[in-house]
Amino acid sequence: MTEERRYTPSVHHRVSQAITLWQREHGRDYAWRHDSSPYEVLVAEMMLRRTTAKAVSRVYPVFIREYRRPKDLASASVRSISRIVAPLGLQRIRSKHLKETARIITQDYGGEVPSDSSSLLALPGVGRYVAAAVRNFAFGKPEPLVDGNTLHLLSRVFGTSFSGPDDEDAWEFMKQFGRPNHEPPLYWGVIDLVSSTCRRRKPLCSSCPLADYCLWKADHFYENEA
């Protein structure tokens, strides 16, 4: 394939479709991906920053049982919140952000997580990625998502070289994957694919659904994958 062909809308569509189909069959199963409320999605996404999904999967169910609603979390002490989220690291600042965010949601939004980007971005501990993730996964609003996993996959498949998650060109590039009938599995698939298959070290190219489109695979295919 030529570079010109790789950047056509049809190729982007096929890549996004391949990721979505792969995720449905091979994606990881986490509690926050199943019929979660906007509050639960927000909590999960705030927890997932600078830690692993595996660590969050142990903490999240306990946290939600303890703080079922924003007002429950808003009335809790930072110390009690910290005890639960300690395994995630950065527990002090993480706990303060969770509590203050819950307080704002309770007082300013009647206990309902806002769906617009500006309101989400005004919440403590909520950056561009978390706000976009909540809009995608909780409200079905198709927005691009860019983080380290996204940049890694784009670099491998398309040979891109964005400067980082804040690179506007990366966000614009990801918009090309949007579809009218947006499906969360696209972005869950990116995360899961990087974790299990398109690994940073010794990627499993032979089992990757994007092998036919991948520039990196064409140049670095491992004959003996492990």
XYZ file of C-alpha atoms in Angstrom:
226
model
C 0.000 0.000 0.000
C 1.146 3.522 -0.615
C 1.084 6.272 1.992
C -1.565 8.067 -0.043
C -3.860 5.090 0.069
C -3.356 4.564 3.792
C -4.802 7.949 4.594
C -8.035 7.594 2.640
C -11.399 7.562 4.440
C -12.037 4.011 3.229
C -8.863 2.745 4.905
C -9.731 4.564 8.118
C -13.179 3.004 8.029
C -11.775 -0.489 7.543
C -9.281 0.001 10.363
C -11.946 1.261 12.782
C -14.263 -1.586 11.778
C -11.506 -4.152 12.326
C -10.791 -2.743 15.799
C -14.480 -2.747 16.728
C -15.051 -6.323 15.562
C -11.915 -7.516 17.353
C -12.950 -5.823 20.588
C -16.349 -7.496 20.599
C -14.703 -10.903 20.484
C -11.461 -10.362 22.376
C -11.932 -7.212 24.449
C -11.430 -7.208 28.187
C -14.449 -7.339 30.475
C -14.611 -4.545 33.048
C -17.527 -3.575 35.277
C -17.586 0.048 34.106
C -18.168 -1.060 30.515
C -21.556 -2.583 31.323
C -24.652 -0.393 31.595
C -22.833 2.089 33.776
C -24.362 5.409 34.767
C -22.592 8.656 33.827
C -21.415 8.924 37.439
C -19.922 5.439 37.353
C -18.213 6.106 34.028
C -16.783 9.367 35.353
C -15.451 7.666 38.494
C -13.858 4.892 36.437
C -12.211 7.289 33.993
C -10.845 9.443 36.811
C -9.439 6.321 38.448
C -7.854 5.085 35.221
C -5.538 8.056 34.893
C -1.898 7.175 35.587
C -2.584 3.625 36.695
C -3.606 0.303 35.152
C -7.036 -1.037 34.304
C -6.157 -4.164 36.268
C -5.597 -2.110 39.409
C -8.810 -0.149 38.874
C -10.793 -3.366 38.356
C -9.990 -4.331 41.956
C -10.824 -0.951 43.467
C -13.795 0.191 41.384
C -16.452 -2.302 42.619
C -15.607 -1.566 46.255
C -15.688 2.174 45.617
C -19.072 2.107 43.878
C -20.602 -0.046 46.603
C -19.409 2.464 49.196
C -20.325 5.607 47.238
C -23.314 4.758 45.071
C -24.241 8.350 44.269
C -22.366 11.625 43.939
C -23.832 12.876 47.212
C -22.472 9.824 49.045
C -19.008 10.584 47.742
C -19.336 14.309 48.402
C -20.109 13.686 52.080
C -17.237 11.227 52.601
C -13.927 12.245 54.142
C -10.802 12.437 52.026
C -9.201 9.958 54.407
C -11.905 7.329 53.897
C -11.763 7.775 50.125
C -7.973 7.523 50.207
C -8.110 4.179 51.976
C -10.086 2.695 49.098
C -8.136 4.209 46.214
C -4.678 3.749 47.790
C -3.782 0.783 45.509
C -4.039 3.132 42.504
C -1.335 5.463 43.764
C -1.551 9.258 44.087
C -4.358 8.589 46.533
C -4.335 11.972 48.251
C -4.798 14.101 45.154
C -7.020 11.475 43.525
C -9.296 11.430 46.581
C -9.511 15.213 46.719
C -10.458 15.391 43.047
C -13.103 12.688 43.382
C -14.670 14.297 46.444
C -14.656 17.830 45.050
C -16.034 16.681 41.709
C -18.859 14.854 43.497
C -19.592 17.972 45.558
C -19.883 20.151 42.453
C -22.099 17.613 40.693
C -24.337 17.388 43.761
C -24.601 21.120 44.405
C -24.518 22.571 40.905
C -26.077 19.845 38.763
C -28.630 18.215 41.048
C -26.581 15.053 41.362
C -26.452 14.467 37.605
C -23.162 14.397 35.706
C -23.203 17.140 33.050
C -22.878 16.032 29.447
C -21.331 19.108 27.838
C -17.581 19.372 27.451
C -17.140 22.752 29.122
C -18.899 21.657 32.316
C -16.983 18.387 32.450
C -13.655 20.134 31.908
C -14.413 22.460 34.827
C -14.524 19.510 37.239
C -11.380 18.887 39.339
C -9.192 16.146 37.911
C -11.076 16.035 34.611
C -8.943 16.767 31.577
C -9.657 16.573 27.890
C -9.375 12.789 27.650
C -11.606 12.057 30.658
C -14.225 14.559 29.483
C -14.271 13.042 25.997
C -14.404 9.515 27.425
C -17.423 10.371 29.577
C -19.190 11.927 26.607
C -18.439 8.858 24.503
C -19.140 6.065 26.953
C -21.850 7.607 29.141
C -23.736 9.850 26.729
C -23.043 8.339 23.300
C -21.487 11.536 21.967
C -18.943 10.644 19.252
C -15.755 12.494 20.104
C -12.143 11.559 19.391
C -10.067 10.132 22.220
C -6.309 10.530 22.298
C -3.930 9.132 24.893
C -0.686 7.185 24.926
C -2.409 4.028 23.678
C -3.964 5.874 20.762
C -0.681 7.496 19.764
C 1.140 4.167 19.960
C -1.378 2.426 17.703
C -1.467 5.276 15.183
C 2.312 5.321 15.050
C 2.463 1.583 14.398
C -0.312 1.362 11.827
C 0.005 4.678 9.979
C 3.548 5.773 10.791
C 2.373 8.988 12.455
C 4.648 10.974 14.757
C 2.486 13.224 16.906
C 4.209 15.122 19.714
C 1.940 13.815 22.473
C -1.662 13.510 23.708
C -2.102 17.293 23.547
C -1.161 17.485 19.865
C -4.190 18.958 18.088
C -3.230 17.142 14.899
C -3.676 13.829 16.713
C -7.189 14.764 17.809
C -8.030 15.869 14.281
C -6.619 12.630 12.899
C -8.815 10.579 15.246
C -11.901 12.432 14.076
C -11.509 10.563 10.801
C -12.456 7.378 12.618
C -15.812 8.785 13.753
C -18.990 7.252 12.418
C -22.643 8.329 12.559
C -23.496 5.277 14.656
C -20.727 5.679 17.190
C -19.784 2.595 19.154
C -17.677 2.636 22.339
C -15.929 -0.638 21.355
C -13.773 1.343 18.921
C -11.881 3.088 21.716
C -12.059 0.171 24.126
C -10.575 -1.853 21.286
C -7.643 0.547 20.914
C -6.881 0.230 24.638
C -7.242 -3.552 24.717
C -5.365 -4.114 21.467
C -2.316 -2.212 22.716
C -2.422 -4.095 26.014
C -2.721 -7.595 24.597
C -1.502 -7.635 20.993
C 0.087 -4.441 19.678
C 2.455 -4.454 22.620
C 5.307 -1.999 22.822
C 7.748 -4.882 23.168
C 7.358 -8.023 21.076
C 3.981 -7.258 19.478
C 1.925 -10.241 18.341
C 1.585 -9.191 14.719
C 0.302 -12.554 13.483
C -2.829 -12.260 15.632
C -3.436 -8.544 15.098
C -6.606 -7.526 13.209
C -4.718 -4.568 11.729
C -1.826 -6.562 10.261
C -2.941 -5.946 6.677
C -2.823 -2.171 7.176
C 0.182 -1.814 9.464
C 3.344 -0.044 8.294
C 5.315 -1.198 11.341
C 4.402 -4.836 10.790
C 5.641 -4.672 7.205
C 9.085 -3.572 8.397
C 9.448 -5.283 11.780
C 7.423 -8.489 11.693
C 8.672 -10.938 14.305
C 9.223 -14.389 12.829
C 9.303 -15.850 16.317
C 6.727 -14.055 18.446
C 6.634 -14.609 22.183
